[in-house]
Coordinates of C-alpha atoms in Angstrom, one line a residue:
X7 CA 77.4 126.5 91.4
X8 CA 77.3 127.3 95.3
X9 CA 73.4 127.2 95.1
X10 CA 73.1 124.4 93.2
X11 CA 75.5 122.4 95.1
X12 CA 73.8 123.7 98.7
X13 CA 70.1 123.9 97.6
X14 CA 70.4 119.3 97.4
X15 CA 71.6 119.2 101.4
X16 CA 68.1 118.2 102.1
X17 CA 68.0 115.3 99.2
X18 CA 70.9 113.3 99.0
X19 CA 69.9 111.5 101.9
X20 CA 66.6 110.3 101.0
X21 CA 67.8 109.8 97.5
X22 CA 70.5 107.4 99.1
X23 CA 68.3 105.5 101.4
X24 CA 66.5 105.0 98.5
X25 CA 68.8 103.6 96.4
X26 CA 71.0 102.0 99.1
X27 CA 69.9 98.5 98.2
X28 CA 71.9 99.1 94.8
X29 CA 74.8 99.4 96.3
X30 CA 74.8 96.9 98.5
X31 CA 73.3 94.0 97.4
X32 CA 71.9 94.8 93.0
X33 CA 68.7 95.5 92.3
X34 CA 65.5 93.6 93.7
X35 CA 62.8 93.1 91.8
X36 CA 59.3 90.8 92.4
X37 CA 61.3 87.8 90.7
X38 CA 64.5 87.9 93.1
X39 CA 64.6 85.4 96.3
X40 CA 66.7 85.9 98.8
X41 CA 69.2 82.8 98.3
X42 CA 69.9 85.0 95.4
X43 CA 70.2 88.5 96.7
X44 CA 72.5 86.6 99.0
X45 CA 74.5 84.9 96.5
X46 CA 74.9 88.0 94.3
X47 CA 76.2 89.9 97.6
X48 CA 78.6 87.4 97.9
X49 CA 79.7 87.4 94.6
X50 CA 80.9 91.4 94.8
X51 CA 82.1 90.5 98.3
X52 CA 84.7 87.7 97.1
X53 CA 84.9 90.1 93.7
X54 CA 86.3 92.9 95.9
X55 CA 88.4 90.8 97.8
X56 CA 89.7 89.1 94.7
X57 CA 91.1 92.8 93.1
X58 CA 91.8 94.0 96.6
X59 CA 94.5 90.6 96.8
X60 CA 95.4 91.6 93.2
X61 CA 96.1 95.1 93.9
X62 CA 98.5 94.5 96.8
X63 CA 100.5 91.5 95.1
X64 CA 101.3 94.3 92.3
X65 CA 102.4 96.9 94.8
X66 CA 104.5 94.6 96.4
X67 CA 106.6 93.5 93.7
X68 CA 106.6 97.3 91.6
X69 CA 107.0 99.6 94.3
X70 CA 110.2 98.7 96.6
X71 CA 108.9 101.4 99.4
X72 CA 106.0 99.6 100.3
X73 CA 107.7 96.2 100.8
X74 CA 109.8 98.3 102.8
X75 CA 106.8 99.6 105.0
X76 CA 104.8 96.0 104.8
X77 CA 108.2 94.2 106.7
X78 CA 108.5 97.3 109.4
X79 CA 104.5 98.1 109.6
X80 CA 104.5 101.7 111.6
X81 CA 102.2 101.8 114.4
X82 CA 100.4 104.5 112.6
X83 CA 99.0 101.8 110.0
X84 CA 96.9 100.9 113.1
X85 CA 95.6 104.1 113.4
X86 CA 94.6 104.1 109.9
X87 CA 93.1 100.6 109.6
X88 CA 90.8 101.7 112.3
X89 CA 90.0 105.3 110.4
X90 CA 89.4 103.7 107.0
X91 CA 86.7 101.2 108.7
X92 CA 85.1 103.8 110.8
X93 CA 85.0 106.5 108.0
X94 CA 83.7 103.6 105.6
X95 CA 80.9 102.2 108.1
X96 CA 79.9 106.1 108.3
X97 CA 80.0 106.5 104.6
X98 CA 77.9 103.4 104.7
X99 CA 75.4 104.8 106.9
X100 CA 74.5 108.1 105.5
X101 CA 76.0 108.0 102.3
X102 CA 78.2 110.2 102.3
X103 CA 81.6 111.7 104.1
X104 CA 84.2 108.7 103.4
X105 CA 86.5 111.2 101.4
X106 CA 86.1 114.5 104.1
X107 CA 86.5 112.3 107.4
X108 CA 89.3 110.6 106.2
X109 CA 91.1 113.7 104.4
X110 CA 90.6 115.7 107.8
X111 CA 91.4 112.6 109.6
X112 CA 94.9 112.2 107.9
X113 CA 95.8 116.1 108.1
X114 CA 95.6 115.6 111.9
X115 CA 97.8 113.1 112.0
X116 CA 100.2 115.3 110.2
X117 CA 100.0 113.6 106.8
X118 CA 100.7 116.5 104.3
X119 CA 97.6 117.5 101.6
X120 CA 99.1 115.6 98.4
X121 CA 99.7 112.8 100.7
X122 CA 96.2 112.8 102.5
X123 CA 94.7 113.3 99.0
X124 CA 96.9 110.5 97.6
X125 CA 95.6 107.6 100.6
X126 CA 91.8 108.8 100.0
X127 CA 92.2 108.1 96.3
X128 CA 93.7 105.1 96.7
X129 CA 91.3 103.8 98.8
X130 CA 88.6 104.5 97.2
X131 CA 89.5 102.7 93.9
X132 CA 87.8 99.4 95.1
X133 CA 84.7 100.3 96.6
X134 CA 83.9 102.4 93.4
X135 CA 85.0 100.0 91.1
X136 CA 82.6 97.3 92.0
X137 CA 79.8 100.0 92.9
X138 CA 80.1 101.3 89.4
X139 CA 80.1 98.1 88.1
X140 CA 77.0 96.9 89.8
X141 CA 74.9 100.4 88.9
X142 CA 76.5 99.3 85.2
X143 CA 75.4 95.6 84.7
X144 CA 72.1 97.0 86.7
X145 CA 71.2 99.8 83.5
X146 CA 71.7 103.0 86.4
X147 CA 74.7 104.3 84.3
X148 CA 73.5 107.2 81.7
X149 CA 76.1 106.5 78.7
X150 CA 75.5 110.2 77.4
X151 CA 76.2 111.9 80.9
X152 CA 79.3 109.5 81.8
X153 CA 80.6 110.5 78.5
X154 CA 80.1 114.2 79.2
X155 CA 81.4 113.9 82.9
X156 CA 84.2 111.4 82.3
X157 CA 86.9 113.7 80.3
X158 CA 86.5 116.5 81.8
X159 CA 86.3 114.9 85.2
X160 CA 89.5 113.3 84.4
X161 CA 91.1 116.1 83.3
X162 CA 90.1 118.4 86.2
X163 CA 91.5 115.8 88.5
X164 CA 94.8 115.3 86.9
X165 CA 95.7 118.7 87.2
X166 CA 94.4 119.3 90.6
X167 CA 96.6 116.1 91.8
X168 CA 99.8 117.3 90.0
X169 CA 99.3 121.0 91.5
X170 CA 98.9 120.0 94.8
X171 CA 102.0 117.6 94.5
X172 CA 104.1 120.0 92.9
X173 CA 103.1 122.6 96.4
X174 CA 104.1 119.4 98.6
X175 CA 107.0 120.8 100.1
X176 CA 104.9 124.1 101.0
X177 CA 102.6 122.4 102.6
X178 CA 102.6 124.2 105.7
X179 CA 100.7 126.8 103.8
X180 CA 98.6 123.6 101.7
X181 CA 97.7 122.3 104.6
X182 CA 95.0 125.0 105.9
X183 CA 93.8 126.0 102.7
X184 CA 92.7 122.1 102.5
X185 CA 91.4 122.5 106.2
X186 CA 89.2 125.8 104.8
X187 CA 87.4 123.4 102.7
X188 CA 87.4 120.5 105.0
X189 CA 85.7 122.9 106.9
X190 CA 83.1 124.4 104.3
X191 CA 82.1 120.6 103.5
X192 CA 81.4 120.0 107.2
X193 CA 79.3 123.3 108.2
X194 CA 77.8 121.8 104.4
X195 CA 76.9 118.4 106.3
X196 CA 75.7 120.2 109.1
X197 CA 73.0 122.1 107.5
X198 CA 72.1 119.0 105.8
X199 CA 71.6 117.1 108.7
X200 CA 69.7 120.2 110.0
X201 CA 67.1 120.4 106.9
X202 CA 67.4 116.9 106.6
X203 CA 63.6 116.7 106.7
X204 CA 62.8 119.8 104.8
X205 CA 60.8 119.4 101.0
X206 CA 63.1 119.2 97.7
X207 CA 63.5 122.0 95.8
X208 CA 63.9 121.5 92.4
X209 CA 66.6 124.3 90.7
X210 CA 66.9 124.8 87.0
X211 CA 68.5 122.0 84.9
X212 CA 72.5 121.9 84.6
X213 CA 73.4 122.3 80.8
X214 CA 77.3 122.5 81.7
X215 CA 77.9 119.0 82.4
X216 CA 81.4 119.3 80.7
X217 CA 82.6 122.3 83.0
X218 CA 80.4 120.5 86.5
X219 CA 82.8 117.7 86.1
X220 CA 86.0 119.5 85.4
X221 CA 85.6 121.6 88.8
X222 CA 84.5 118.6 91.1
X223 CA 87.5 116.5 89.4
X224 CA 89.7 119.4 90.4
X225 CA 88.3 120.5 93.9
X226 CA 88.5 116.6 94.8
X227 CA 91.8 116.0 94.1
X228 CA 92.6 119.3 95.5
X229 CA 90.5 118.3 98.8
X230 CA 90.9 114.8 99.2
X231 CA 87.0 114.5 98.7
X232 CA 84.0 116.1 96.9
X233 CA 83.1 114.4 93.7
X234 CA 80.1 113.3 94.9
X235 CA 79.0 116.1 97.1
X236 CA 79.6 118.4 94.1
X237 CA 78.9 116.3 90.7
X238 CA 75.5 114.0 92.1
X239 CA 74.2 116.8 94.2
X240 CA 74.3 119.4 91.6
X241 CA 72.7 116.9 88.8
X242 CA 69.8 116.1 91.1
X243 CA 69.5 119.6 92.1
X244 CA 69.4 120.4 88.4
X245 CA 66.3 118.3 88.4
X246 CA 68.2 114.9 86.8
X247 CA 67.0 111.6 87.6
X248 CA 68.2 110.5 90.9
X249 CA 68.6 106.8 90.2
X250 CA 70.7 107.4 86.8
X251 CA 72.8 110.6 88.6
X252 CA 73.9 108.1 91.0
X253 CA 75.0 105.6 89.0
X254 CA 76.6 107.2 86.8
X255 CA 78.5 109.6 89.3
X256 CA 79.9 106.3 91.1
X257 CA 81.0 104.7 87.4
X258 CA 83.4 108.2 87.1
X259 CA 84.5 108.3 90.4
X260 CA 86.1 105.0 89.3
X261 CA 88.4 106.2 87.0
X262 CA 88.2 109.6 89.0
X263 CA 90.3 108.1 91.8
X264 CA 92.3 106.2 89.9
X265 CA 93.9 108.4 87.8
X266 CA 94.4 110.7 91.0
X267 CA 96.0 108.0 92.5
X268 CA 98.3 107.6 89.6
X269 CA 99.1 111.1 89.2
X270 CA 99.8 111.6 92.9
X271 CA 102.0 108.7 92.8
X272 CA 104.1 109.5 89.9
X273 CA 104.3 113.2 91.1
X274 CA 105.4 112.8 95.0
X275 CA 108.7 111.5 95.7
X276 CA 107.3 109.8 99.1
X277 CA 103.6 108.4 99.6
X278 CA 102.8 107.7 103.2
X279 CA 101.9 103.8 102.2
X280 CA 100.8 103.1 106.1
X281 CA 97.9 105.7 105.7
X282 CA 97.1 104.1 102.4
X283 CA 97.1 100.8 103.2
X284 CA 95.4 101.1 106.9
X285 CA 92.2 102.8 104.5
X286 CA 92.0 100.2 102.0
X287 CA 92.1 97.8 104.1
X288 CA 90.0 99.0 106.8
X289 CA 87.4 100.3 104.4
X290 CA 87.3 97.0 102.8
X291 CA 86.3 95.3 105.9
X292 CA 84.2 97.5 106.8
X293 CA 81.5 97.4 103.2
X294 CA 80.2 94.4 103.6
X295 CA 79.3 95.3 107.4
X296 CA 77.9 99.0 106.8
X297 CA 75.0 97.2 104.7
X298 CA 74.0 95.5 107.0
X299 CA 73.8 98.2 110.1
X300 CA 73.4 101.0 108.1
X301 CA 69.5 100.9 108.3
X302 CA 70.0 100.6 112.4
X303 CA 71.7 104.1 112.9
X304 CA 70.0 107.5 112.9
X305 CA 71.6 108.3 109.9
X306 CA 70.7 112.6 111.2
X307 CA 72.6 111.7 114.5
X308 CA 75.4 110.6 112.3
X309 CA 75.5 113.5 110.2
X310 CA 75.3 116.1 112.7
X311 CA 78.8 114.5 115.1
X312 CA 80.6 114.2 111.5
X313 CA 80.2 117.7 110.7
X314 CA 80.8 118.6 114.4
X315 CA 84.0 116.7 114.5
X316 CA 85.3 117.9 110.6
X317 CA 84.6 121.6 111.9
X318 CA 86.7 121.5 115.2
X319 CA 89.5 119.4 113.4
X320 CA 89.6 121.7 110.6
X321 CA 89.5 125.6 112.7
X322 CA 92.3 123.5 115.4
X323 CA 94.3 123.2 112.1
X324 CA 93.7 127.2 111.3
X325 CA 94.2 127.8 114.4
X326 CA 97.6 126.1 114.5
X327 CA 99.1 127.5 111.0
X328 CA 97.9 131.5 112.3
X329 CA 99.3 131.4 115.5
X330 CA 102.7 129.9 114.2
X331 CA 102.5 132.8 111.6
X332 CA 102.1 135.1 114.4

């Protein structure tokens, strides 16, 4: 698994810029115009907005605590709004990293791992709802591999969600085992941005879909992040069509992050709803404007201050829980 899932840290990218126009605007083909690439942008836009609206009117007439939090906003909502667009225009740029910045992000602010896990989740319900949607109604989904990945996936997140809210009152000891692999992902981006212009190498072809899926459902609920870095990189490592990997990767992480999201909320008797809220929101805002920049940013230089940042938030956090210990 560790080979397969490091030997793609030299193809995601290209495989993303690739296919970036699918997730940000459908498919265009020698028929298209641009009146209706624009209208059909618009169309998710208002879409997302739509569900987003939908989403919050629920919340605030089932879940008393977040009225509570909406009429007394803490200043650290702020401080999240402003994460969740950054982390998303990032995400936007290089494809990558939304999950791990924002994870790493919210353990530094003292948010506990179920928590932190809980707001990623959360957050990430819209954007992969209407990418999956768009990489469905464009023919990118694989119906045999979603069906393979999709229990299993499920499954594997479920229980990693439960576990780690069922440890939430030991998360001083949670907390840098999540920081370990916060910081395993980012020395992971850095070597990526590193070989980022190195040849693909082609590994052998995956034949456990079924057990792939459990262990990146589990590891990204566990982590806060990872389905993608794990799931898509190992199927296109595994020599699987690149176009069809990614569409059918973002149609799970749909109901990926969902049921997360609705195990971590059922399991933890308090959900830190200004962390949640500052990401959706922020990351909302921020979509529409990371497909438009995205092409404009080394998308390398990127990379390499991500991993840079992840790494010395994630050994500070180490270092903390060992010398307390101490």
């Amino acid at each position: 698994m560790e080979k397969e899932t490091t030997s793609l840290v030299t193809t995601v990218p290209a495989e993303e810029a690739a296919l970036k126009p699918l997730l940000v605007g459908g498919a265009v083909t020698g028929g298209d115009t641009a009146a209706a690439v624009k209208k059909q942008r618009w169309i998710y836009w208002l879409t997302g907005i739509l569900l987003l609206v939908v989403t919050l009117v629920l919340v605030w007439y089932l879940v008393p605590e977040f009225r509570v939090h909406v009429e007394d906003v803490p200043p650290t909502f702020y401080y999240f709004l402003a994460a969740g667009f950054l982390f998303a225009m990032i995400d936007g740029a290089i494809g990558m990293s939304y999950g791990i910045t924002s994870t790493t992000f919210s353990l530094s602010m003292g948010i506990p791992p179920a928590s932190a896990s809980t707001a990623v989740h959360i957050s990430e319900i819209l954007s992969n709802g209407i990418a999956g949607w768009m990489h469905f109604k464009m023919g990118n989904v694989n119906k045999k591999l979603f069906k393979i990945l999709i229990i299993p996936g499920i499954t594997g997140a479920v229980i990693g969600a439960y576990l780690l809210s069922s440890l939430e009152h030991y998360s001083m000891y949670t907390k840098p085992v999540v920081s370990l692999y916060t910081l395993i992902l980012g020395s992971v981006i850095f070597k990526r941005a590193i070989q980022a212009q190195r040849a693909r190498k082609t590994g052998k072809k995956i034949k456990r879909i079924g057990l792939l899926g459990f262990g990146g459902g589990f590891i990204d609920a566990i982590g806060g992040g990872g389905w993608g870095s794990i799931v898509l990189s190992s199927l296109i490592a595994g020599g699987r069509h690149p176009r069809f990997s990614l569409g059918t990767v973002k149609a799970t992480r749909f109901f990926i992050a969902m049921l997360s999201s609705l195990t971590f909320v059922a399991a933890l008797s308090h959900v830190h709803w200004d962390a949640v809220l500052g990401l959706v929101i922020g990351s909302a805002v921020a979509s529409p404007i990371a497909a438009r920049v995205s092409n404009k940013i080394s998308a390398k230089t990127i990379m390499m201050a991500v991993s840079l940042i992840v790494i010395a938030a994630s050994i500070k956090s180490i270092y903390t829980f060992v010398f307390k210990i101490l």
